[in-house]
């Protein structure tokens, strides 16, 4: 079925040349693009490294919690830290974020709160953003958040606000109609939105080359008359600067941008999934470990003299304490309030909800349902 | 006492007037959809609005139902009041996912941090010789959906008043416009802003023997059936439900407890239709008052036929009269 895709045509090569994978720091930690040299200071580098390490530690902790039965099914993101942290760091506080269920690193980095963790314990409170942060509850269906993000951006433009919007989605989402509809509307209305794709090569078991017959995701921007950029999603600086550029473009009234961050997720789709059925995990992970977002930054920092052993030990301890605290907070939350089932459906409850709530509460108290 | 000036209008003119009134009233409101701009809507519901309010307020979108509803949700979340048109209700299916997975859930899943004050307008119903799919009455797909209100006016006064209430409502509202009644007759419609409360039905006619319940394009059918019944000496309470979710429970139970009999008429298919919920309400509130089983006159569980046969699908006053006779004779 897919032989034609494997025989890459000249057209595919042209596209790859048109959309090169932009890098600032390569897989071995070498600075390969010096446009932003002045901004890659010891302070900035440490800030990015610390946040990525923090997110990796969080992710591993969440997987452990799931294995211990302390939270439910959890979708990990190990390997995608640079894509999520780099893009989220580029946002302004009043911007809007439309994440998916796998973008915890993005929302934690942007919102500064670990509350989202409790959503994997089945707590609706986990979806409530920190005060003053427009972090929309993660989208569970695929690609449906893209028209929403475009709409929020259209509103921002209509209200002459300088807020920009970022929407996250994976490679599989590009096959959905809503990917097209969101991009097309954004393009037609020049909405200030950044479509941030994390191409982690697999939509559960389906590899990207079975997902689409185009060489890149970035090239899809051509069809919508918007800029498309392909970045090394494991290079936090490339991600950060490309996202910043796209956000500035959005704010200045030049409309949407599509960014494809080429990355790799080491682990399973979720803790309920077994990737050994469809990929040689160890072999493939070995290949990608060379491009790991953390180890390449560590190599760069060491080469630059930015690495400090004591600092590294200190942040590890700080991060552990921070995440332990977040877990403690989740596990010491008061029991969920049954009223929360009923009380957030409408601004004021309709009579069926009121009656159903009353009947259930009476039942709980041991009274009659009627 | 001040006299409110009224104008004689068809339902579609009243909808236009309602949109115009609210575009003046709320600067964050926008009207969007396919052909709503320069063309003024394929039924002229948005006629002249773009001319008056500009392309920022009233705009054509790409041909894309999911896009229209999805972007409206995003706009509503970010401080606007979008009124989105789906050109025919039968075209709502591509947008269904957006309504179900985002519009209706956003308040609940963010615990009120984000809300979706939007209106979806859609002409619905058979009997106008439209092509396939255009004539569907799938309101039950939406009344079954938590987190959205569904309204359906049957006359010009209610059309404007309910539309204004829907726009003012802080939650998503589906506003169904009976295609067949768009230009069927004129009513006196007040100028300016007024509201018809969502969730309240209207008793259009009083009688002692049978309660007739319908909404939208079936209201004229039950009104006519009540006349036929009267000729036979049977008095009917005629209820226009006006809101399909949440239903006005009180108007139904009060009437049935008086008449002890009920006939429900809807053009949507029988199984899973809203008539069943009305029966449940009667069961819950008025079971011991009933003198006969409740009758339904509805579309069959088939697709709305190609128009050469659609009259055989739609309830008529005669079929309704047949059901009235049945509950009387029980």
XYZ file of C-alpha atoms in Angstrom, chain B residues 16-326:
311
model
C -33.518 39.929 11.011
C -34.940 42.600 13.306
C -33.751 40.694 16.380
C -30.221 40.408 14.997
C -30.232 44.097 14.060
C -31.497 45.106 17.511
C -28.790 43.123 19.250
C -26.014 44.234 16.900
C -26.899 47.769 17.998
C -27.117 46.736 21.631
C -23.967 44.608 22.015
C -20.844 45.684 20.230
C -19.131 42.373 20.959
C -21.772 40.514 18.953
C -20.933 39.250 15.473
C -22.976 37.378 12.877
C -21.110 34.798 10.850
C -21.783 31.931 8.497
C -21.937 30.998 4.859
C -23.503 33.716 2.683
C -24.707 35.807 5.630
C -22.849 38.902 4.441
C -23.411 40.508 1.080
C -26.041 37.956 0.141
C -27.953 38.506 3.373
C -28.417 34.791 3.926
C -30.048 32.390 1.513
C -33.380 33.104 3.252
C -32.614 36.823 3.778
C -32.463 36.388 7.551
C -29.335 38.556 7.647
C -30.381 40.879 4.823
C -28.817 44.318 5.011
C -26.930 43.641 8.236
C -23.483 43.756 6.691
C -24.395 47.006 4.989
C -25.394 48.508 8.330
C -22.724 47.064 10.597
C -19.753 46.390 8.346
C -17.711 43.354 7.502
C -16.162 43.120 10.952
C -19.567 42.512 12.550
C -21.357 40.501 9.860
C -19.136 38.282 7.793
C -19.066 35.406 5.379
C -16.985 32.434 6.350
C -15.429 29.651 4.335
C -17.833 26.816 3.571
C -17.102 24.849 6.686
C -19.599 23.985 9.401
C -17.072 22.692 11.896
C -14.957 25.769 11.247
C -17.911 28.100 11.769
C -18.879 26.540 15.071
C -15.319 25.896 16.252
C -14.174 29.461 15.648
C -17.385 30.783 17.208
C -16.584 28.811 20.361
C -13.112 30.352 20.458
C -14.533 33.822 19.905
C -17.133 33.327 22.624
C -14.443 32.156 25.047
C -12.468 35.300 24.332
C -15.122 37.892 25.064
C -17.400 37.957 22.038
C -21.017 37.011 21.335
C -21.020 35.089 18.068
C -24.281 34.246 16.353
C -23.376 31.548 13.866
C -25.627 30.420 11.057
C -25.748 26.865 9.789
C -27.429 27.315 6.431
C -29.702 24.300 6.841
C -30.000 22.297 10.038
C -29.338 19.136 8.013
C -25.823 20.477 7.421
C -25.046 20.621 11.120
C -23.574 17.123 11.254
C -19.953 18.164 10.504
C -20.275 20.706 13.336
C -21.852 18.268 15.760
C -18.507 17.283 17.207
C -17.579 20.886 17.955
C -20.864 21.472 19.766
C -20.696 18.228 21.702
C -17.013 18.146 22.588
C -16.331 21.836 23.170
C -19.279 24.259 23.186
C -21.316 22.317 25.712
C -18.420 21.174 27.874
C -16.187 24.196 28.238
C -17.911 25.666 31.305
C -18.123 22.308 33.063
C -14.602 21.120 32.353
C -12.992 24.431 33.267
C -15.279 24.884 36.304
C -16.536 28.136 34.867
C -13.118 29.590 34.009
C -14.160 29.578 30.345
C -17.711 29.964 29.058
C -19.291 29.826 25.618
C -22.047 32.423 25.189
C -22.868 31.692 21.564
C -25.954 31.105 19.445
C -26.270 28.647 16.586
C -29.074 29.584 14.200
C -30.367 26.978 11.784
C -33.425 26.737 9.555
C -34.966 23.306 9.905
C -37.872 21.177 8.794
C -39.651 19.654 5.849
C -42.528 20.739 3.672
C -40.736 23.277 1.495
C -39.714 20.928 -1.309
C -36.042 21.231 -0.472
C -33.465 18.739 -1.717
C -32.265 15.785 0.338
C -30.801 16.389 3.835
C -32.018 20.035 3.898
C -35.256 19.088 5.657
C -34.057 17.188 8.713
C -35.459 17.851 12.202
C -32.746 16.397 14.375
C -33.466 18.538 17.428
C -33.380 15.461 19.651
C -29.666 15.047 18.898
C -29.228 18.351 20.693
C -31.849 18.047 23.413
C -30.059 14.850 24.400
C -26.833 16.822 24.602
C -25.995 18.224 28.045
C -24.907 21.849 28.328
C -26.869 23.461 25.512
C -30.332 25.000 25.371
C -32.571 24.459 22.375
C -35.308 26.881 21.345
C -37.720 26.835 18.434
C -40.183 29.684 17.845
C -43.337 29.270 15.787
C -44.197 32.920 15.172
C -42.594 36.267 14.501
C -43.046 37.706 18.015
C -41.410 34.714 19.677
C -38.729 34.502 17.005
C -37.406 37.955 17.838
C -37.894 37.690 21.599
C -36.390 34.227 21.896
C -33.465 35.158 19.664
C -32.678 38.128 21.886
C -32.885 35.886 24.963
C -30.599 33.366 23.261
C -28.020 36.054 22.494
C -28.196 37.327 26.076
C -27.903 33.815 27.504
C -24.460 33.157 29.020
C -24.443 29.599 27.635
C -24.706 28.078 24.149
C -28.161 28.094 22.603
C -29.353 26.306 19.472
C -31.979 28.448 17.765
C -34.076 26.463 15.304
C -36.007 28.380 12.683
C -38.961 26.604 11.090
C -38.281 26.976 7.413
C -41.863 26.417 6.465
C -43.039 29.347 8.576
C -40.395 31.873 7.500
C -42.939 33.702 5.358
C -46.154 31.903 6.249
C -47.807 34.844 7.986
C -47.183 38.131 9.740
C -47.414 39.142 13.401
C -47.154 42.401 15.227
C -43.580 42.603 16.484
C -42.494 45.292 18.946
C -39.686 47.610 17.972
C -36.503 47.478 20.029
C -35.407 44.961 22.591
C -37.699 42.541 24.406
C -37.219 38.982 25.572
C -39.265 35.817 25.490
C -38.021 33.724 28.376
C -36.151 30.557 27.474
C -37.799 27.565 29.135
C -41.383 28.830 28.967
C -44.051 27.416 26.685
C -47.218 29.239 25.694
C -50.828 28.180 25.984
C -52.307 29.330 22.681
C -55.836 28.080 23.096
C -57.832 26.621 25.954
C -60.076 23.581 26.033
C -61.200 20.985 28.530
C -60.728 17.643 26.772
C -57.284 17.139 25.233
C -53.862 18.767 25.491
C -52.104 19.243 22.153
C -48.366 19.875 22.290
C -46.052 20.892 19.437
C -43.330 23.362 18.491
C -42.051 25.185 15.441
C -43.660 24.260 12.157
C -46.080 21.837 13.834
C -47.780 24.577 15.841
C -50.032 25.633 12.948
C -50.841 21.935 12.491
C -52.124 21.506 16.054
C -53.937 24.837 15.907
C -55.794 23.596 12.848
C -56.394 20.214 14.500
C -57.910 22.014 17.509
C -60.368 23.716 15.128
C -61.283 20.357 13.617
C -61.766 18.947 17.109
C -63.939 21.853 18.130
C -66.237 21.118 15.190
C -66.747 17.732 16.822
C -67.323 19.254 20.218
C -63.860 18.412 21.587
C -62.076 21.238 23.379
C -58.260 21.406 23.154
C -55.535 23.105 25.146
C -52.959 24.047 22.516
C -49.388 24.374 23.770
C -46.506 25.820 21.809
C -43.482 24.505 23.665
C -41.120 27.195 22.280
C -38.147 25.805 24.257
C -37.170 22.185 23.661
C -34.446 22.057 26.287
C -35.216 22.641 29.083
C -38.876 21.874 28.450
C -41.554 23.827 30.330
C -42.685 21.067 32.640
C -45.299 23.138 34.434
C -47.288 24.168 31.391
C -47.530 20.522 30.345
C -48.500 19.118 33.724
C -51.042 21.852 34.482
C -52.751 21.304 31.186
C -52.749 17.505 31.285
C -54.034 17.501 34.852
C -56.962 19.555 33.561
C -57.701 17.722 30.293
C -56.502 14.219 31.305
C -55.531 13.439 27.722
C -52.612 14.386 25.520
C -51.503 14.277 21.896
C -47.932 15.253 21.015
C -47.054 16.243 17.473
C -43.555 16.522 16.039
C -42.162 16.114 12.599
C -38.948 14.478 13.794
C -38.690 10.705 13.778
C -40.533 8.781 16.490
C -37.854 6.742 18.215
C -35.769 8.830 20.572
C -37.873 11.843 19.649
C -38.692 14.598 22.072
C -42.271 13.356 22.356
C -40.929 10.555 24.517
C -39.484 13.000 27.004
C -42.790 14.815 27.169
C -44.480 11.507 27.940
C -41.932 10.956 30.708
C -42.696 14.376 32.162
C -46.412 13.524 32.158
C -45.590 10.167 33.682
C -43.622 11.865 36.462
C -46.089 14.648 37.165
C -49.551 13.581 36.070
C -49.798 9.812 35.644
C -52.833 9.399 37.856
C -54.722 12.103 35.999
C -54.636 10.311 32.669
C -57.812 8.896 31.183
C -56.087 7.448 28.127
C -52.603 6.579 26.868
C -50.762 9.529 25.330
C -50.706 9.598 21.542
C -47.867 10.741 19.323
C -48.198 11.984 15.765
C -44.680 12.092 14.360
C -42.438 11.394 11.424
C -41.729 7.694 10.910
C -38.300 6.235 11.676
C -37.214 6.825 8.108
C -35.308 9.589 6.392
C -37.354 12.593 5.362
C -38.519 11.393 1.943
C -37.614 13.047 -1.323
C -40.130 15.851 -1.573
C -42.573 14.136 -3.916
C -43.568 12.055 -0.878
C -42.763 14.327 2.029
C -46.410 15.151 2.745
C -46.783 11.494 3.722
C -44.033 11.899 6.271
C -45.234 15.092 7.907
C -47.977 15.144 10.546
C -51.136 16.898 9.336
C -54.156 18.343 11.114
C -56.152 15.334 9.893
C -53.687 12.805 11.306
C -53.666 14.790 14.536
C -57.474 14.764 14.596
C -57.346 10.998 14.181
C -55.131 10.769 17.283
C -57.397 13.160 19.192
C -60.345 10.929 18.413
C -58.364 7.923 19.588
